[in-house]
Amino acid sequence: MISRINSETRLYVLIGDPVEHSFSPLMHNAAFQFRGINSVYLTLQVKSDGLGDAIKGIKSMGILGLNVTIPHKVSIMKYLDKIDSNAKNIGAVNTVINKDGGLIGYNTDGAGALAALKRGNGDPAGKKVVLLGAGGAARAISFSIAPFASRLVVLNRTRSKATSLVKAIKKRLNINIAGEELTINTLSRELADTELLINTTSVGMFPKIEETLVDRHLIKPNMVVFDIIYNPPETRLLREATASGAKALNGINMLVNQGALSFKLWIGLKPPIDVMLRAINRELRGG
Ligand code: NAP
């Protein structure tokens, strides 16, 4: 790919802070190479107080597309010329297209999670879903699955964030949904009749890989347990789900699908999902 860089090579970037551990360059550069697109994807560390200047630079230098990560997913919205309705509902943007000098914001996290669930035989359609967490990823996923689930229960350590997420969804969708504090009692009550459990918190993520929010005795063999963490690929929650006979899905397919949706928005071509997945799996296996 490097040998093809020339004066016509176009640039796509991830902005955030930190960005050095991101897998996005691996999957997008693999996709550009596979599709024969003369573009490169780089990470740019942008501090919070430099976001406005970075956006001006992106416009003036004609960078064609961005991914946006922590801490800019919300704060970037005020700099954009247009925001699609899904990203507006979620209240965060993770993908931007620079079209004719105007920046348009999207959020592909929720659709990426839904695609990963369907691909892993964990379709939420008609199921009661318990979702742990009410942060950025939880908001995106809730808005995507709420229209299909028979009931959605959001449990979060900080109760007010769960209730405000539920309020935001109820304003737009007439669905069976509730939000409560995440406690041993609420978890045990809600998991008793749940078919799909989704962890969107960072509990269990590297380096604190032995942490889990869910007692293994609460996991039933008929459950699908989706942990959106991808590092490690098998969290303690997923290890215990498998040991309990439940179906375990990790965050790698969500990562790849949200990236594939960004690729589609930027390039307008079918993303090579398997190529992108292979690039990430190679890295997770140690290169
Ligand atoms: P975020 O906005 O900071 O939200 C973090 C969530 O985790 C909050 O609900 C927080 O609860 C909860 N939490 C953190 N520590 C906790 C603890 N000790 N006990 C209970 N709850 C705790 O982060 P995010 O952007 O949503 O990301 C969350 C996770 O998803 C990260 O691990 C990230 O890597 C992963 N992720 C994966 C993908 C993918 O493509 N697979 C995409 C996006 C994110 P409070 O509200 O009480 O603080």
mmCIF file of C-alpha atoms and ligand atoms in Angstrom:
data_model
loop_
_atom_site.group_PDB
_atom_site.id
_atom_site.type_symbol
_atom_site.label_atom_id
_atom_site.label_comp_id
_atom_site.label_asym_id
_atom_site.label_seq_id
_atom_site.Cartn_x
_atom_site.Cartn_y
_atom_site.Cartn_z
ATOM 1 C CA MET A 1 0.000 0.000 0.000
ATOM 2 C CA ILE A 2 2.835 2.411 0.932
ATOM 3 C CA SER A 3 4.307 2.036 -2.575
ATOM 4 C CA ARG A 4 1.054 3.379 -4.025
ATOM 5 C CA ILE A 5 1.095 6.650 -2.082
ATOM 6 C CA ASN A 6 1.351 9.496 -4.585
ATOM 7 C CA SER A 7 0.019 12.988 -5.200
ATOM 8 C CA GLU A 8 -3.504 11.655 -5.686
ATOM 9 C CA THR A 9 -3.666 9.677 -2.439
ATOM 10 C CA ARG A 10 -6.566 10.875 -0.291
ATOM 11 C CA LEU A 11 -6.669 10.955 3.476
ATOM 12 C CA TYR A 12 -9.115 9.614 6.083
ATOM 13 C CA VAL A 13 -8.404 10.021 9.794
ATOM 14 C CA LEU A 14 -9.444 9.071 13.294
ATOM 15 C CA ILE A 15 -9.399 11.962 15.741
ATOM 16 C CA GLY A 16 -9.415 11.421 19.485
ATOM 17 C CA ASP A 17 -7.226 11.366 22.567
ATOM 18 C CA PRO A 18 -5.767 8.805 23.036
ATOM 19 C CA VAL A 19 -5.716 7.164 19.597
ATOM 20 C CA GLU A 20 -2.570 5.062 19.622
ATOM 21 C CA HIS A 21 -4.266 1.760 20.502
ATOM 22 C CA SER A 22 -6.963 1.995 17.840
ATOM 23 C CA PHE A 23 -7.547 -0.908 15.434
ATOM 24 C CA SER A 24 -9.292 1.335 12.894
ATOM 25 C CA PRO A 25 -6.192 2.051 10.726
ATOM 26 C CA LEU A 26 -5.633 -1.696 10.334
ATOM 27 C CA MET A 27 -9.115 -2.447 9.081
ATOM 28 C CA HIS A 28 -9.588 0.653 6.909
ATOM 29 C CA ASN A 29 -6.178 0.448 5.240
ATOM 30 C CA ALA A 30 -6.790 -3.260 4.581
ATOM 31 C CA ALA A 31 -10.149 -2.321 3.035
ATOM 32 C CA PHE A 32 -8.655 0.465 0.863
ATOM 33 C CA GLN A 33 -5.958 -1.892 -0.345
ATOM 34 C CA PHE A 34 -8.416 -4.700 -1.096
ATOM 35 C CA ARG A 35 -10.746 -2.412 -3.042
ATOM 36 C CA GLY A 36 -7.825 -0.700 -4.868
ATOM 37 C CA ILE A 37 -8.681 2.730 -3.452
ATOM 38 C CA ASN A 38 -5.816 5.223 -3.445
ATOM 39 C CA SER A 39 -6.381 6.412 0.143
ATOM 40 C CA VAL A 40 -4.796 6.052 3.547
ATOM 41 C CA TYR A 41 -6.262 6.121 7.041
ATOM 42 C CA LEU A 42 -4.239 7.619 9.899
ATOM 43 C CA THR A 43 -4.835 8.421 13.555
ATOM 44 C CA LEU A 44 -4.463 12.007 14.737
ATOM 45 C CA GLN A 45 -4.251 12.800 18.420
ATOM 46 C CA VAL A 46 -6.375 15.910 18.975
ATOM 47 C CA LYS A 47 -6.632 17.387 22.470
ATOM 48 C CA SER A 48 -9.983 18.756 23.628
ATOM 49 C CA ASP A 49 -8.876 22.385 23.381
ATOM 50 C CA GLY A 50 -7.616 21.810 19.819
ATOM 51 C CA LEU A 51 -10.798 20.372 18.309
ATOM 52 C CA GLY A 52 -12.014 23.631 16.689
ATOM 53 C CA ASP A 53 -8.649 24.193 14.991
ATOM 54 C CA ALA A 54 -8.516 20.532 13.898
ATOM 55 C CA ILE A 55 -11.920 20.866 12.225
ATOM 56 C CA LYS A 56 -10.806 24.004 10.359
ATOM 57 C CA GLY A 57 -7.711 22.087 9.214
ATOM 58 C CA ILE A 58 -9.751 19.115 8.064
ATOM 59 C CA LYS A 59 -11.949 21.401 5.954
ATOM 60 C CA SER A 60 -9.132 23.460 4.515
ATOM 61 C CA MET A 61 -6.960 20.436 3.706
ATOM 62 C CA GLY A 62 -9.798 18.492 2.163
ATOM 63 C CA ILE A 63 -9.560 15.406 4.381
ATOM 64 C CA LEU A 64 -12.444 13.328 3.014
ATOM 65 C CA GLY A 65 -13.687 11.485 6.070
ATOM 66 C CA LEU A 66 -13.202 11.052 9.786
ATOM 67 C CA ASN A 67 -13.881 8.710 12.605
ATOM 68 C CA VAL A 68 -14.306 10.373 15.960
ATOM 69 C CA THR A 69 -13.562 8.826 19.327
ATOM 70 C CA ILE A 70 -13.276 9.777 23.000
ATOM 71 C CA PRO A 71 -13.361 12.635 24.049
ATOM 72 C CA HIS A 72 -14.830 14.316 20.920
ATOM 73 C CA LYS A 73 -17.937 12.253 20.033
ATOM 74 C CA VAL A 74 -20.291 14.831 21.565
ATOM 75 C CA SER A 75 -18.240 18.035 21.384
ATOM 76 C CA ILE A 76 -17.651 17.699 17.608
ATOM 77 C CA MET A 77 -21.371 18.120 16.927
ATOM 78 C CA LYS A 78 -21.292 21.914 17.256
ATOM 79 C CA TYR A 79 -18.685 22.178 14.481
ATOM 80 C CA LEU A 80 -20.600 20.136 11.902
ATOM 81 C CA ASP A 81 -22.711 21.560 9.077
ATOM 82 C CA LYS A 82 -25.286 18.772 9.224
ATOM 83 C CA ILE A 83 -26.045 15.837 11.527
ATOM 84 C CA ASP A 84 -28.159 12.862 10.506
ATOM 85 C CA SER A 85 -31.250 12.164 12.605
ATOM 86 C CA ASN A 86 -29.941 8.913 14.148
ATOM 87 C CA ALA A 87 -26.777 10.643 15.430
ATOM 88 C CA LYS A 88 -28.934 13.522 16.701
ATOM 89 C CA ASN A 89 -31.111 11.070 18.665
ATOM 90 C CA ILE A 90 -28.048 9.323 20.101
ATOM 91 C CA GLY A 91 -26.396 12.660 20.858
ATOM 92 C CA ALA A 92 -22.986 11.602 19.524
ATOM 93 C CA VAL A 93 -21.113 11.330 16.211
ATOM 94 C CA ASN A 94 -18.471 8.733 15.329
ATOM 95 C CA THR A 95 -18.271 9.231 11.542
ATOM 96 C CA VAL A 96 -17.993 12.415 9.459
ATOM 97 C CA ILE A 97 -18.080 12.896 5.697
ATOM 98 C CA ASN A 98 -16.492 15.984 4.161
ATOM 99 C CA LYS A 99 -18.736 16.616 1.183
ATOM 100 C CA ASP A 100 -18.052 19.681 -0.972
ATOM 101 C CA GLY A 101 -16.501 21.437 2.017
ATOM 102 C CA GLY A 102 -19.441 20.707 4.363
ATOM 103 C CA LEU A 103 -19.080 18.266 7.245
ATOM 104 C CA ILE A 104 -21.926 15.779 7.838
ATOM 105 C CA GLY A 105 -22.037 13.703 11.054
ATOM 106 C CA TYR A 106 -23.314 10.138 11.511
ATOM 107 C CA ASN A 107 -23.209 7.468 14.203
ATOM 108 C CA THR A 108 -22.540 3.889 13.071
ATOM 109 C CA ASP A 109 -22.011 2.276 16.520
ATOM 110 C CA GLY A 110 -25.628 1.193 17.009
ATOM 111 C CA ALA A 111 -26.117 -0.177 13.506
ATOM 112 C CA GLY A 112 -22.733 -1.915 13.825
ATOM 113 C CA ALA A 113 -23.870 -3.620 17.040
ATOM 114 C CA LEU A 114 -27.180 -4.666 15.496
ATOM 115 C CA ALA A 115 -25.387 -6.123 12.464
ATOM 116 C CA ALA A 116 -22.991 -8.001 14.776
ATOM 117 C CA LEU A 117 -25.900 -9.425 16.791
ATOM 118 C CA LYS A 118 -27.658 -10.615 13.633
ATOM 119 C CA ARG A 119 -24.450 -12.103 12.245
ATOM 120 C CA GLY A 120 -23.903 -13.949 15.549
ATOM 121 C CA ASN A 121 -27.462 -15.357 15.735
ATOM 122 C CA GLY A 122 -28.291 -12.953 18.572
ATOM 123 C CA ASP A 123 -30.986 -10.945 16.760
ATOM 124 C CA PRO A 124 -32.843 -8.887 19.435
ATOM 125 C CA ALA A 125 -36.142 -9.052 17.496
ATOM 126 C CA GLY A 126 -38.969 -10.065 19.833
ATOM 127 C CA LYS A 127 -36.613 -10.613 22.791
ATOM 128 C CA LYS A 128 -36.379 -9.077 26.227
ATOM 129 C CA VAL A 129 -32.990 -7.331 26.350
ATOM 130 C CA VAL A 130 -31.049 -6.257 29.442
ATOM 131 C CA LEU A 131 -28.397 -3.675 28.641
ATOM 132 C CA LEU A 132 -25.694 -2.810 31.176
ATOM 133 C CA GLY A 133 -24.383 0.763 30.960
ATOM 134 C CA ALA A 134 -25.705 4.108 29.776
ATOM 135 C CA GLY A 135 -22.612 5.726 28.241
ATOM 136 C CA GLY A 136 -21.976 6.620 24.608
ATOM 137 C CA ALA A 137 -22.016 3.072 23.236
ATOM 138 C CA ALA A 138 -25.119 2.222 25.290
ATOM 139 C CA ARG A 139 -27.003 5.193 23.830
ATOM 140 C CA ALA A 140 -26.134 4.187 20.267
ATOM 141 C CA ILE A 141 -27.012 0.510 20.793
ATOM 142 C CA SER A 142 -30.249 1.253 22.675
ATOM 143 C CA PHE A 143 -31.605 3.439 19.883
ATOM 144 C CA SER A 144 -30.780 0.729 17.327
ATOM 145 C CA ILE A 145 -32.266 -2.262 19.133
ATOM 146 C CA ALA A 146 -35.198 -0.598 20.930
ATOM 147 C CA PRO A 147 -37.520 -0.749 17.886
ATOM 148 C CA PHE A 148 -37.103 -4.552 17.668
ATOM 149 C CA ALA A 149 -36.870 -5.790 21.284
ATOM 150 C CA SER A 150 -40.057 -6.883 23.090
ATOM 151 C CA ARG A 151 -38.728 -5.112 26.207
ATOM 152 C CA LEU A 152 -35.509 -3.198 26.916
ATOM 153 C CA VAL A 153 -34.162 -2.710 30.447
ATOM 154 C CA VAL A 154 -31.195 -0.371 30.909
ATOM 155 C CA LEU A 155 -29.227 -0.898 34.127
ATOM 156 C CA ASN A 156 -26.471 1.559 34.993
ATOM 157 C CA ARG A 157 -24.272 2.284 38.006
ATOM 158 C CA THR A 158 -25.360 5.929 37.841
ATOM 159 C CA ARG A 159 -29.146 5.675 37.858
ATOM 160 C CA SER A 160 -29.796 9.184 36.445
ATOM 161 C CA LYS A 161 -27.969 8.283 33.220
ATOM 162 C CA ALA A 162 -30.119 5.175 32.751
ATOM 163 C CA THR A 163 -33.346 7.118 33.300
ATOM 164 C CA SER A 164 -32.348 9.973 31.013
ATOM 165 C CA LEU A 165 -31.453 7.512 28.236
ATOM 166 C CA VAL A 166 -34.823 5.788 28.653
ATOM 167 C CA LYS A 167 -36.588 9.178 28.592
ATOM 168 C CA ALA A 168 -34.798 10.122 25.350
ATOM 169 C CA ILE A 169 -35.849 6.841 23.697
ATOM 170 C CA LYS A 170 -39.439 7.081 24.937
ATOM 171 C CA LYS A 171 -39.711 10.560 23.408
ATOM 172 C CA ARG A 172 -39.130 9.069 19.967
ATOM 173 C CA LEU A 173 -40.352 5.470 20.177
ATOM 174 C CA ASN A 174 -43.430 3.938 21.738
ATOM 175 C CA ILE A 175 -41.770 0.858 23.229
ATOM 176 C CA ASN A 176 -41.614 -1.219 26.396
ATOM 177 C CA ILE A 177 -38.534 0.163 28.161
ATOM 178 C CA ALA A 178 -37.278 0.839 31.692
ATOM 179 C CA GLY A 179 -34.116 2.213 33.288
ATOM 180 C CA GLU A 180 -32.793 1.484 36.775
ATOM 181 C CA GLU A 181 -29.711 1.469 38.918
ATOM 182 C CA LEU A 182 -27.434 -1.521 38.368
ATOM 183 C CA THR A 183 -27.477 -3.482 41.631
ATOM 184 C CA ILE A 184 -27.314 -7.165 42.551
ATOM 185 C CA ASN A 185 -31.076 -7.082 43.071
ATOM 186 C CA THR A 186 -32.071 -5.381 39.801
ATOM 187 C CA LEU A 187 -29.682 -7.568 37.858
ATOM 188 C CA SER A 188 -30.915 -10.811 39.378
ATOM 189 C CA ARG A 189 -34.586 -9.814 38.930
ATOM 190 C CA GLU A 190 -34.201 -8.676 35.322
ATOM 191 C CA LEU A 191 -31.967 -11.520 34.162
ATOM 192 C CA ALA A 192 -34.436 -14.161 35.395
ATOM 193 C CA ASP A 193 -36.462 -13.935 32.152
ATOM 194 C CA THR A 194 -33.968 -12.358 29.752
ATOM 195 C CA GLU A 195 -32.827 -13.885 26.479
ATOM 196 C CA LEU A 196 -30.262 -11.267 25.512
ATOM 197 C CA LEU A 197 -27.768 -9.576 27.870
ATOM 198 C CA ILE A 198 -25.565 -6.805 26.497
ATOM 199 C CA ASN A 199 -22.621 -5.362 28.402
ATOM 200 C CA THR A 200 -21.755 -1.875 27.146
ATOM 201 C CA THR A 201 -19.732 -0.868 30.215
ATOM 202 C CA SER A 202 -15.954 -0.885 30.250
ATOM 203 C CA VAL A 203 -15.912 -3.437 33.111
ATOM 204 C CA GLY A 204 -13.735 -6.394 32.073
ATOM 205 C CA MET A 205 -11.722 -4.434 29.517
ATOM 206 C CA PHE A 206 -7.919 -4.691 29.398
ATOM 207 C CA PRO A 207 -6.063 -4.365 31.776
ATOM 208 C CA LYS A 208 -8.725 -5.183 34.422
ATOM 209 C CA ILE A 209 -9.673 -8.395 32.685
ATOM 210 C CA GLU A 210 -10.843 -10.303 35.761
ATOM 211 C CA GLU A 211 -13.678 -7.852 36.528
ATOM 212 C CA THR A 212 -17.306 -8.645 35.770
ATOM 213 C CA LEU A 213 -20.646 -7.137 36.774
ATOM 214 C CA VAL A 214 -22.641 -10.360 36.463
ATOM 215 C CA ASP A 215 -22.573 -13.281 38.901
ATOM 216 C CA ARG A 216 -22.115 -16.423 36.806
ATOM 217 C CA HIS A 217 -25.147 -18.087 38.466
ATOM 218 C CA LEU A 218 -27.396 -15.462 36.835
ATOM 219 C CA ILE A 219 -26.417 -16.608 33.345
ATOM 220 C CA LYS A 220 -28.800 -19.209 31.870
ATOM 221 C CA PRO A 221 -28.063 -21.618 28.991
ATOM 222 C CA ASN A 222 -30.839 -20.062 26.851
ATOM 223 C CA MET A 223 -29.199 -16.616 26.924
ATOM 224 C CA VAL A 224 -27.155 -14.780 24.335
ATOM 225 C CA VAL A 225 -24.503 -12.700 26.120
ATOM 226 C CA PHE A 226 -23.005 -9.902 24.011
ATOM 227 C CA ASP A 227 -20.035 -8.045 25.521
ATOM 228 C CA ILE A 228 -19.047 -5.140 23.279
ATOM 229 C CA ILE A 229 -15.501 -5.167 24.659
ATOM 230 C CA TYR A 230 -13.031 -6.520 22.085
ATOM 231 C CA ASN A 231 -9.827 -6.406 24.120
ATOM 232 C CA PRO A 232 -9.593 -9.054 25.481
ATOM 233 C CA PRO A 233 -11.645 -10.967 22.883
ATOM 234 C CA GLU A 234 -12.977 -13.196 25.663
ATOM 235 C CA THR A 235 -13.858 -11.225 28.787
ATOM 236 C CA ARG A 236 -14.559 -12.946 32.079
ATOM 237 C CA LEU A 237 -18.281 -12.344 31.438
ATOM 238 C CA LEU A 238 -18.056 -14.211 28.115
ATOM 239 C CA ARG A 239 -15.925 -16.998 29.559
ATOM 240 C CA GLU A 240 -18.531 -17.577 32.264
ATOM 241 C CA ALA A 241 -21.367 -17.306 29.742
ATOM 242 C CA THR A 242 -19.797 -20.079 27.664
ATOM 243 C CA ALA A 243 -19.219 -22.189 30.786
ATOM 244 C CA SER A 244 -22.927 -21.754 31.653
ATOM 245 C CA GLY A 245 -23.997 -23.006 28.242
ATOM 246 C CA ALA A 246 -25.019 -19.552 26.964
ATOM 247 C CA LYS A 247 -24.046 -18.144 23.562
ATOM 248 C CA ALA A 248 -21.173 -15.652 23.894
ATOM 249 C CA LEU A 249 -20.532 -12.821 21.402
ATOM 250 C CA ASN A 250 -17.623 -10.395 21.718
ATOM 251 C CA GLY A 251 -17.173 -6.811 20.443
ATOM 252 C CA ILE A 252 -14.981 -7.598 17.433
ATOM 253 C CA ASN A 253 -17.849 -7.947 14.970
ATOM 254 C CA MET A 254 -19.399 -4.710 16.247
ATOM 255 C CA LEU A 255 -16.066 -2.945 15.774
ATOM 256 C CA VAL A 256 -15.759 -4.266 12.234
ATOM 257 C CA ASN A 257 -19.381 -3.540 11.314
ATOM 258 C CA GLN A 258 -19.330 0.029 12.617
ATOM 259 C CA GLY A 259 -16.111 0.533 10.640
ATOM 260 C CA ALA A 260 -17.654 -1.077 7.562
ATOM 261 C CA LEU A 261 -20.613 1.324 7.781
ATOM 262 C CA SER A 262 -18.204 4.287 8.004
ATOM 263 C CA PHE A 263 -16.369 2.963 4.924
ATOM 264 C CA LYS A 264 -19.678 2.715 3.030
ATOM 265 C CA LEU A 265 -20.597 6.290 3.980
ATOM 266 C CA TRP A 266 -17.219 7.668 2.846
ATOM 267 C CA ILE A 267 -16.567 5.612 -0.278
ATOM 268 C CA GLY A 268 -20.036 4.499 -1.377
ATOM 269 C CA LEU A 269 -18.754 0.963 -2.105
ATOM 270 C CA LYS A 270 -19.583 -2.331 -0.418
ATOM 271 C CA PRO A 271 -17.124 -2.715 2.463
ATOM 272 C CA PRO A 272 -14.981 -5.891 2.437
ATOM 273 C CA ILE A 273 -16.088 -6.966 5.921
ATOM 274 C CA ASP A 274 -14.159 -10.255 5.985
ATOM 275 C CA VAL A 275 -10.928 -8.491 4.979
ATOM 276 C CA MET A 276 -11.468 -5.936 7.760
ATOM 277 C CA LEU A 277 -12.225 -8.684 10.285
ATOM 278 C CA ARG A 278 -9.107 -10.632 9.312
ATOM 279 C CA ALA A 279 -6.931 -7.515 9.786
ATOM 280 C CA ILE A 280 -8.208 -7.112 13.348
ATOM 281 C CA ASN A 281 -8.016 -10.781 14.273
ATOM 282 C CA ARG A 282 -4.431 -10.905 13.011
ATOM 283 C CA GLU A 283 -3.518 -8.028 15.326
ATOM 284 C CA LEU A 284 -5.341 -9.540 18.307
ATOM 285 C CA ARG A 285 -3.464 -12.804 17.762
ATOM 286 C CA GLY A 286 -0.207 -10.820 17.988
ATOM 287 C CA GLY A 287 0.490 -9.786 14.379
HETATM 288 P P1 NAP B 1 -18.536 5.655 28.351
HETATM 289 O O1 NAP B 1 -19.418 6.582 27.604
HETATM 290 O O2 NAP B 1 -17.435 6.222 29.201
HETATM 291 O O3 NAP B 1 -19.507 4.736 29.287
HETATM 292 C C1 NAP B 1 -18.941 3.844 30.231
HETATM 293 C C2 NAP B 1 -20.077 3.054 30.894
HETATM 294 O O4 NAP B 1 -19.460 2.077 31.756
HETATM 295 C C3 NAP B 1 -20.975 3.905 31.789
HETATM 296 O O5 NAP B 1 -22.289 3.404 31.728
HETATM 297 C C4 NAP B 1 -20.367 3.667 33.189
HETATM 298 O O6 NAP B 1 -21.297 3.830 34.235
HETATM 299 C C5 NAP B 1 -19.987 2.211 33.077
HETATM 300 N N1 NAP B 1 -18.957 1.829 34.041
HETATM 301 C C6 NAP B 1 -17.635 2.166 34.012
HETATM 302 N N2 NAP B 1 -17.001 1.627 35.070
HETATM 303 C C7 NAP B 1 -17.937 0.937 35.790
HETATM 304 C C8 NAP B 1 -17.899 0.164 36.990
HETATM 305 N N3 NAP B 1 -16.769 -0.012 37.651
HETATM 306 N N4 NAP B 1 -19.045 -0.400 37.415
HETATM 307 C C9 NAP B 1 -20.207 -0.234 36.730
HETATM 308 N N5 NAP B 1 -20.303 0.484 35.586
HETATM 309 C C10 NAP B 1 -19.183 1.062 35.113
HETATM 310 O O7 NAP B 1 -17.813 4.608 27.379
HETATM 311 P P2 NAP B 1 -18.340 4.035 25.966
HETATM 312 O O8 NAP B 1 -17.792 4.869 24.858
HETATM 313 O O9 NAP B 1 -19.797 3.829 26.041
HETATM 314 O O10 NAP B 1 -17.529 2.636 25.895
HETATM 315 C C11 NAP B 1 -17.842 1.577 26.812
HETATM 316 C C12 NAP B 1 -17.107 0.300 26.410
HETATM 317 O O11 NAP B 1 -17.536 -0.125 25.131
HETATM 318 C C13 NAP B 1 -15.586 0.411 26.320
HETATM 319 O O12 NAP B 1 -15.022 -0.777 26.830
HETATM 320 C C14 NAP B 1 -15.321 0.511 24.819
HETATM 321 O O13 NAP B 1 -14.047 0.001 24.460
HETATM 322 C C15 NAP B 1 -16.427 -0.383 24.277
HETATM 323 N N6 NAP B 1 -16.823 -0.026 22.899
HETATM 324 C C16 NAP B 1 -16.760 -1.014 21.959
HETATM 325 C C17 NAP B 1 -17.142 -0.722 20.654
HETATM 326 C C18 NAP B 1 -17.038 -1.792 19.614
HETATM 327 O O14 NAP B 1 -17.099 -1.441 18.423
HETATM 328 N N7 NAP B 1 -16.966 -3.057 19.960
HETATM 329 C C19 NAP B 1 -17.605 0.569 20.309
HETATM 330 C C20 NAP B 1 -17.688 1.536 21.313
HETATM 331 C C21 NAP B 1 -17.286 1.223 22.619
HETATM 332 P P3 NAP B 1 -21.538 5.300 34.903
HETATM 333 O O15 NAP B 1 -22.507 6.004 34.008
HETATM 334 O O16 NAP B 1 -22.083 4.984 36.249
HETATM 335 O O17 NAP B 1 -20.183 5.976 34.965
#
